[in-house]
Structure formats: C-alpha cells, structure tokens
mmCIF file of C-alpha atoms in Angstrom:
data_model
loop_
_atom_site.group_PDB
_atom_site.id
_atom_site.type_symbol
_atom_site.label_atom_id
_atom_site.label_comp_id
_atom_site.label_asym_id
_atom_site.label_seq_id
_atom_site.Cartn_x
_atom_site.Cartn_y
_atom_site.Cartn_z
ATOM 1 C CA UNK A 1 13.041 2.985 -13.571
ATOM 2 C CA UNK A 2 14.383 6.729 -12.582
ATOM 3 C CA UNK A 3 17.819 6.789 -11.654
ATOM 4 C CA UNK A 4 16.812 10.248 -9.381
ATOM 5 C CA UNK A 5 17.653 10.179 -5.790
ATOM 6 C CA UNK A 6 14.922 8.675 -3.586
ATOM 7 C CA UNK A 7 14.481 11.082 -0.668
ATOM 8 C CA UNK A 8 14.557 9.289 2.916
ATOM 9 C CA UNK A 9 11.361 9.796 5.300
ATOM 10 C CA UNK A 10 11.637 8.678 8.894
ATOM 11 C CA UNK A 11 9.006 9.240 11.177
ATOM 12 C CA UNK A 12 9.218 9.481 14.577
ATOM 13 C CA UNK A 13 5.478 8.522 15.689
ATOM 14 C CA UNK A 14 3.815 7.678 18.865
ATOM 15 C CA UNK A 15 1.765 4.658 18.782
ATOM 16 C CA UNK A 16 -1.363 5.946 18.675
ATOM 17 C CA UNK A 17 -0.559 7.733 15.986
ATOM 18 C CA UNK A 18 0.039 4.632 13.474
ATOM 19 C CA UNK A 19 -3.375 3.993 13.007
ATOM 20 C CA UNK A 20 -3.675 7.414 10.588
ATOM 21 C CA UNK A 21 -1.415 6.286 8.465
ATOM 22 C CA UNK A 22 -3.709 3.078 7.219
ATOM 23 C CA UNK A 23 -5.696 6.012 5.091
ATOM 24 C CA UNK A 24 -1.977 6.188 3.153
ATOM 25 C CA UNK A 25 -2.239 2.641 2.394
ATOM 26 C CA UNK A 26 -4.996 3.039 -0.228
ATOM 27 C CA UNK A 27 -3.317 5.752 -2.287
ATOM 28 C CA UNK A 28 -0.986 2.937 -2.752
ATOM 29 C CA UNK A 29 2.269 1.395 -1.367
ATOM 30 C CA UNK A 30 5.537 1.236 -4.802
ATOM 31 C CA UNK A 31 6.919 -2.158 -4.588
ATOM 32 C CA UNK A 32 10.016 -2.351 -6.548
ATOM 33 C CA UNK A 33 10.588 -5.758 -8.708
ATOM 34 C CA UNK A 34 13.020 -7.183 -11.098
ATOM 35 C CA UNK A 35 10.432 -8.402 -13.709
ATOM 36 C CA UNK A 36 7.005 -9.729 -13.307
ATOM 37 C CA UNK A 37 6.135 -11.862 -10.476
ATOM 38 C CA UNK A 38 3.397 -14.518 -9.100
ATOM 39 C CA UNK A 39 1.175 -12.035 -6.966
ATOM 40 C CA UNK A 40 0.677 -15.056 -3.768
ATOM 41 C CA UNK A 41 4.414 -15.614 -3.520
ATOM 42 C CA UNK A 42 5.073 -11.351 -3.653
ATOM 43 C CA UNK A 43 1.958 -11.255 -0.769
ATOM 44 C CA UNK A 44 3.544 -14.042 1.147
ATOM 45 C CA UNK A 45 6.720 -11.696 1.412
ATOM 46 C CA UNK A 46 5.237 -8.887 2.771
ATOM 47 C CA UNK A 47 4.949 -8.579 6.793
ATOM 48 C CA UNK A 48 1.963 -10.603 8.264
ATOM 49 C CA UNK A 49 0.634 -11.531 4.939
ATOM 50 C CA UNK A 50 0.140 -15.114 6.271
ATOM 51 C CA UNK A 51 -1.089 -17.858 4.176
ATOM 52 C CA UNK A 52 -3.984 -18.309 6.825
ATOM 53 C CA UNK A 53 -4.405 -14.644 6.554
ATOM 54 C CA UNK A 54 -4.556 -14.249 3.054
ATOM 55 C CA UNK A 55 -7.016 -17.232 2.755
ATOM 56 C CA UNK A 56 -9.328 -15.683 5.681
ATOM 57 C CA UNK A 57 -9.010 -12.059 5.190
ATOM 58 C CA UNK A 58 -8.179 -11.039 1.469
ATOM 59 C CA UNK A 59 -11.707 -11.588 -0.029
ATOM 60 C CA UNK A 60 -11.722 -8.698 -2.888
ATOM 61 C CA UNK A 61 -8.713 -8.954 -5.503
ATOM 62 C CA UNK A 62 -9.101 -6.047 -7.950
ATOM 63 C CA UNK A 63 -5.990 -6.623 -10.745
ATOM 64 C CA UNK A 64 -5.464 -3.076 -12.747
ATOM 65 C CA UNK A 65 -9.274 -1.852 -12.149
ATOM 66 C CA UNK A 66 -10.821 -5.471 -12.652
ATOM 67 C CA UNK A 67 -12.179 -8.086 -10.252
ATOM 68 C CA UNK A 68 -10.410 -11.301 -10.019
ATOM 69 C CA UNK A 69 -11.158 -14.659 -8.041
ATOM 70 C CA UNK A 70 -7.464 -15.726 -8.176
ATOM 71 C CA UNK A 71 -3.697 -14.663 -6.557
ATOM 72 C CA UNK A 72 -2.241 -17.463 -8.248
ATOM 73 C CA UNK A 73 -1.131 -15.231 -11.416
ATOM 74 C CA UNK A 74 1.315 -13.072 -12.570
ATOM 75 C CA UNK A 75 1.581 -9.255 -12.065
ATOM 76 C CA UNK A 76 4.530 -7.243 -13.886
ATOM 77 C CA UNK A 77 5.621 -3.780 -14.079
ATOM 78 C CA UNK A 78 3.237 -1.166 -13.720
ATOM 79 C CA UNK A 79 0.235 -3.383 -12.723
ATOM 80 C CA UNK A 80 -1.863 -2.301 -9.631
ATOM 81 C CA UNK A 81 -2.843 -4.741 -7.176
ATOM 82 C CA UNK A 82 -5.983 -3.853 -4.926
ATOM 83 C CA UNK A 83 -6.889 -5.933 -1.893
ATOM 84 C CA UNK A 84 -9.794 -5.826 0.640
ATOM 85 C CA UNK A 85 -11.671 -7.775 3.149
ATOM 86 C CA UNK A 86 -15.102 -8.426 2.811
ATOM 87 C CA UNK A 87 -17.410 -5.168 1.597
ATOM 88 C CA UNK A 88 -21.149 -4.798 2.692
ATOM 89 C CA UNK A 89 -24.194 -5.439 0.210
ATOM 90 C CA UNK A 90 -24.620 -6.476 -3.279
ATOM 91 C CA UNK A 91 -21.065 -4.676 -4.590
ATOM 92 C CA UNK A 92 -19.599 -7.050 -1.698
ATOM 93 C CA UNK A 93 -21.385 -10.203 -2.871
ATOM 94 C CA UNK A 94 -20.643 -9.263 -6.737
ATOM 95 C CA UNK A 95 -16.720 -8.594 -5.838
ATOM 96 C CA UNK A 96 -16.070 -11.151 -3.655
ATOM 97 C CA UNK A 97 -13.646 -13.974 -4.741
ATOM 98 C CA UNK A 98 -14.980 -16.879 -6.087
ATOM 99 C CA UNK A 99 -18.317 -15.667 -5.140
ATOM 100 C CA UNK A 100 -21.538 -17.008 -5.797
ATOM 101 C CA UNK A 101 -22.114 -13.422 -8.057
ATOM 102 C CA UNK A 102 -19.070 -13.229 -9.679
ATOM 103 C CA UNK A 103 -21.024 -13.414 -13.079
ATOM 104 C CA UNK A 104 -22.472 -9.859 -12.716
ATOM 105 C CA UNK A 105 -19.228 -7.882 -12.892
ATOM 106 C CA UNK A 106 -19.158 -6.101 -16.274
ATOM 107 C CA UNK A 107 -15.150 -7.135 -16.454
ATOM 108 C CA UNK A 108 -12.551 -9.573 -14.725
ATOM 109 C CA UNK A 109 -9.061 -9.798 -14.396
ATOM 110 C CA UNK A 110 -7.580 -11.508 -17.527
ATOM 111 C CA UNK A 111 -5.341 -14.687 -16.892
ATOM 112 C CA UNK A 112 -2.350 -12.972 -18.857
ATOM 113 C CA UNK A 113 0.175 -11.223 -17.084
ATOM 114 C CA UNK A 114 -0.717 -7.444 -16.516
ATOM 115 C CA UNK A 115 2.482 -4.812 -16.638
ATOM 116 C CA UNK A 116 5.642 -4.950 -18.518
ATOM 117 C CA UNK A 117 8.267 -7.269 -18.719
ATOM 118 C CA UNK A 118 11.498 -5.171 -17.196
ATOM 119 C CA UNK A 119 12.277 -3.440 -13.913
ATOM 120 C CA UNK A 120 9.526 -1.258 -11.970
ATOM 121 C CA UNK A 121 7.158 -1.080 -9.386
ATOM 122 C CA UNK A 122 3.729 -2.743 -8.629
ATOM 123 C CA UNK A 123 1.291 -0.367 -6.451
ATOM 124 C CA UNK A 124 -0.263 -2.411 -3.985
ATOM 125 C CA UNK A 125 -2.982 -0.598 -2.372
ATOM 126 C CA UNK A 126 -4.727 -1.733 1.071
ATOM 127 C CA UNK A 127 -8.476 -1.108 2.267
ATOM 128 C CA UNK A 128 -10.327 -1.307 5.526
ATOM 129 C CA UNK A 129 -9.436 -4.015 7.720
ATOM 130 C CA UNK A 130 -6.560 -4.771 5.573
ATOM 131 C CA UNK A 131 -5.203 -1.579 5.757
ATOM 132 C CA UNK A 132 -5.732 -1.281 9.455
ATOM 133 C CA UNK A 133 -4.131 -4.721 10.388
ATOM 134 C CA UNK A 134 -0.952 -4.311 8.316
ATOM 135 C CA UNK A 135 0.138 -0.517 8.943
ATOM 136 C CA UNK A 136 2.304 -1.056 11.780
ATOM 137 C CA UNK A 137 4.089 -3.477 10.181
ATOM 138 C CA UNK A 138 4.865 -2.011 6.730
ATOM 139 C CA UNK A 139 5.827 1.130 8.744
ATOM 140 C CA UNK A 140 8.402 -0.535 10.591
ATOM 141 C CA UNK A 141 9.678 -2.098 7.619
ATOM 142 C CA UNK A 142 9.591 0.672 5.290
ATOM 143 C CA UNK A 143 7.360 1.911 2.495
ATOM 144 C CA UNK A 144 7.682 3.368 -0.806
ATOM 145 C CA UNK A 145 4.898 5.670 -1.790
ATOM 146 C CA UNK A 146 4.579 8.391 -4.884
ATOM 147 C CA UNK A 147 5.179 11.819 -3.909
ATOM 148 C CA UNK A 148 2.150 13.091 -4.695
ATOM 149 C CA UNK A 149 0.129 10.610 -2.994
ATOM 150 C CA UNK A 150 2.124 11.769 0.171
ATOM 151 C CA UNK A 151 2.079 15.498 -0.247
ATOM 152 C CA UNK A 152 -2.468 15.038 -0.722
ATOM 153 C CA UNK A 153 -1.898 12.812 2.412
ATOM 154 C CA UNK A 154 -0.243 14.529 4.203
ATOM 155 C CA UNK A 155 -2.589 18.221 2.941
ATOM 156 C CA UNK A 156 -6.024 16.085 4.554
ATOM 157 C CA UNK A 157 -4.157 15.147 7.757
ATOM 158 C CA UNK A 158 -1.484 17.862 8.803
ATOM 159 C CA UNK A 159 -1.739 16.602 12.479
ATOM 160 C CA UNK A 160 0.072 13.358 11.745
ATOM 161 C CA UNK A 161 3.151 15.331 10.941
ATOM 162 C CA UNK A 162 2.982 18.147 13.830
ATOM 163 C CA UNK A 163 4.994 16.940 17.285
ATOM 164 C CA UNK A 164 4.879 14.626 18.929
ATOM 165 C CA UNK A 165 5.788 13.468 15.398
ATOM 166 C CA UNK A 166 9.311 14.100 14.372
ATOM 167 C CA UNK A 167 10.453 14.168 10.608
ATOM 168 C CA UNK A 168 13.486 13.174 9.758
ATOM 169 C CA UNK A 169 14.451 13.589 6.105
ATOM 170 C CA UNK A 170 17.418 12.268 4.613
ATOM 171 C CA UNK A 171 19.153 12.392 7.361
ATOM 172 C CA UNK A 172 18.105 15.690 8.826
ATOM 173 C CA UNK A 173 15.173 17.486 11.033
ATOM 174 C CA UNK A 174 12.437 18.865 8.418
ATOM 175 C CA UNK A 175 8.735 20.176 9.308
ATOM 176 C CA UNK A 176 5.635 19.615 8.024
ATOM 177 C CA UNK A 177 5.956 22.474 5.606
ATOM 178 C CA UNK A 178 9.183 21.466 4.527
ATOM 179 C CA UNK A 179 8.172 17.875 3.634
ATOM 180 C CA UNK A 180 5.507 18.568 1.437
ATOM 181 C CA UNK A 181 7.571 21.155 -0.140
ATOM 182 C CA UNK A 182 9.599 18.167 -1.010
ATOM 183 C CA UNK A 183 6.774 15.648 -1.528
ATOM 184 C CA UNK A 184 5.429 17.891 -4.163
ATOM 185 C CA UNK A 185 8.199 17.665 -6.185
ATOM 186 C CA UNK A 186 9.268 14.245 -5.720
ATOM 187 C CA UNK A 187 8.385 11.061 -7.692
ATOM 188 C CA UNK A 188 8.849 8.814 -5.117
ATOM 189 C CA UNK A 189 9.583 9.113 -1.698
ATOM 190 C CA UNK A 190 10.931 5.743 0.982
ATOM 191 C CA UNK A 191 9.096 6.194 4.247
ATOM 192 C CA UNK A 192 9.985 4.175 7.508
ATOM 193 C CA UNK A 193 8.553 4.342 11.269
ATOM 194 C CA UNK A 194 9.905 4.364 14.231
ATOM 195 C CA UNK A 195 6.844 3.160 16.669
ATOM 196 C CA UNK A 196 7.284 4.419 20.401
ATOM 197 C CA UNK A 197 5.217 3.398 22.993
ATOM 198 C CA UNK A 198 3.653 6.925 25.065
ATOM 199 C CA UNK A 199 2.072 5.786 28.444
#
C-alpha cells in the first residue's frame, strides 16, 4: 500500500443530485483490507447489503473478469469484485448465478483465492439497480475511489460538481477545476456526502 497522503473529498450535494453519482459506482469503489477476505461476510459489511438483499438482488458475480455462481469464497488484494442484478437476454441467462446456462460461459471464477496475500484494496464495482439502490448510502458513509476514475467522472458530468454542489477538499473550498486538477494527479482519493434535503 502507498504511504502518500489520501486527499479528503466532501461533497455538499442536494438530494436530487445523489442519483448521478451511481454512474461512479461502476468505475469502481477501493476497499481497503488487511489480507484476503470471504467476499459474503465483506458484502454483509457494507451499508444495506442485507442478507435478503444479497440473496434477491445480486444475481451476476463477475470475480477478476470471470463469472461465478458463488460469494462464499475468498477475495485478496488486488482482486475485483463485480456485482449486478439481473441483465436482459441470453448474456443475462448465461451470467446469471447458478443459472440454468451457466455452462456456456467460455471461463468461471476459480475456487482459489484471487489477489495477494498482504495489505491492499479490493475494487468493488456496482451496476444498474445495484448501483442505484446503494449510492446514498456509500456516500454518506464514505468512499474510496482511484483518482483517475474520478477526474473521467467527473470530465462526462461537470454539472454534479457546479453549485448547488459545494467541494470541500481537505478541509478547504475547491471548484470543479481545482478538483480534477487534483484528481488527475492523485492515486486515490476518500470521498464522503453530505445529503441535504432542497424542497
């Protein structure tokens, strides 16, 4: 792991702003661990990752790039850790966990554990519905994404960060241009929310 200085984002956002942010999801959220770790338990400590919800909702695992049917295995540093709901046609039916076409992927997850053995990060990275229901709450709480994934983020959708949004970066008042200067340049970047209701 970098021992650099992790810039601190917080966002000022009206509500119906949050919604935007889901898209930031999918580049991928940096979830720091001590070593590798059984992917259900590391879901189950994430805001609103229910058990029900898991169980009703997650229904496409991809584990580094392949398909798997499973949670109930271990991830370590470095792996990547894809989830989904339910996708339309035959990819849907072919990707689905524990589907009835599982047996016309062209690769699945392996059993083994996937990453390193030390300290790191797993990217966990959110799609459609998932995405959508769980952005508030990993706001609130606090995300770490890359820098870069940021900076292209924030380049496709400058309107998130113009007022009523206010940026506040490590501890002072920044603008859009002045957070992707910094986003550019950073490896990772801690982003947190602060959700207020406009009538």
């Amino acid at each position: 792991m970098t021992n650099e200085t992790i810039p601190q984002l917080t966002l000022d956002l009206p509500d119906a702003a949050v919604p935007g942010f889901a898209a930031l999801l999918q580049h991928g959220i940096l979830c720091p661990i001590a070593g590798p770790v059984q992917i259900r338990p590391f879901l189950l400590a994430l805001p609103g990752f229910t058990a029900d919800y898991i169980e009703s909702t997650v229904q496409t695992i991809f584990i580094n790039g392949s398909a798997a049917d499973t949670l109930d295995r271990p991830l370590g540093c470095g792996g990547t850790l894809a989830l989904s709901a339910a996708m339309p046609g035959l990819a849907g039916a072919i990707f689905r966990r524990e589907g009835p076409h599982g047996s016309l992927r062209s690769r699945t997850a392996s059993d083994a554990c996937i990453g390193d053995d030390g300290p790191g990060h797993i990217t966990l990275k959110l799609f459609n519905s998932i995405a959508a229901d769980r952005v508030f709450d990993l706001l609130e709480r606090g995300i770490r994404v890359s820098g870069q994934a940021l900076a292209e983020f924030a380049g496709r959708r400058p309107d998130l960060f113009q007022p009523p949004t206010a940026l506040v970066l490590d501890g002072r008042p920044v603008d859009a241009a002045g957070l992707l200067a910094v986003a550019q340049q950073a490896t990772m970047i801690d982003l947190q929310a602060r959700v207020r209701a406009v009538a």
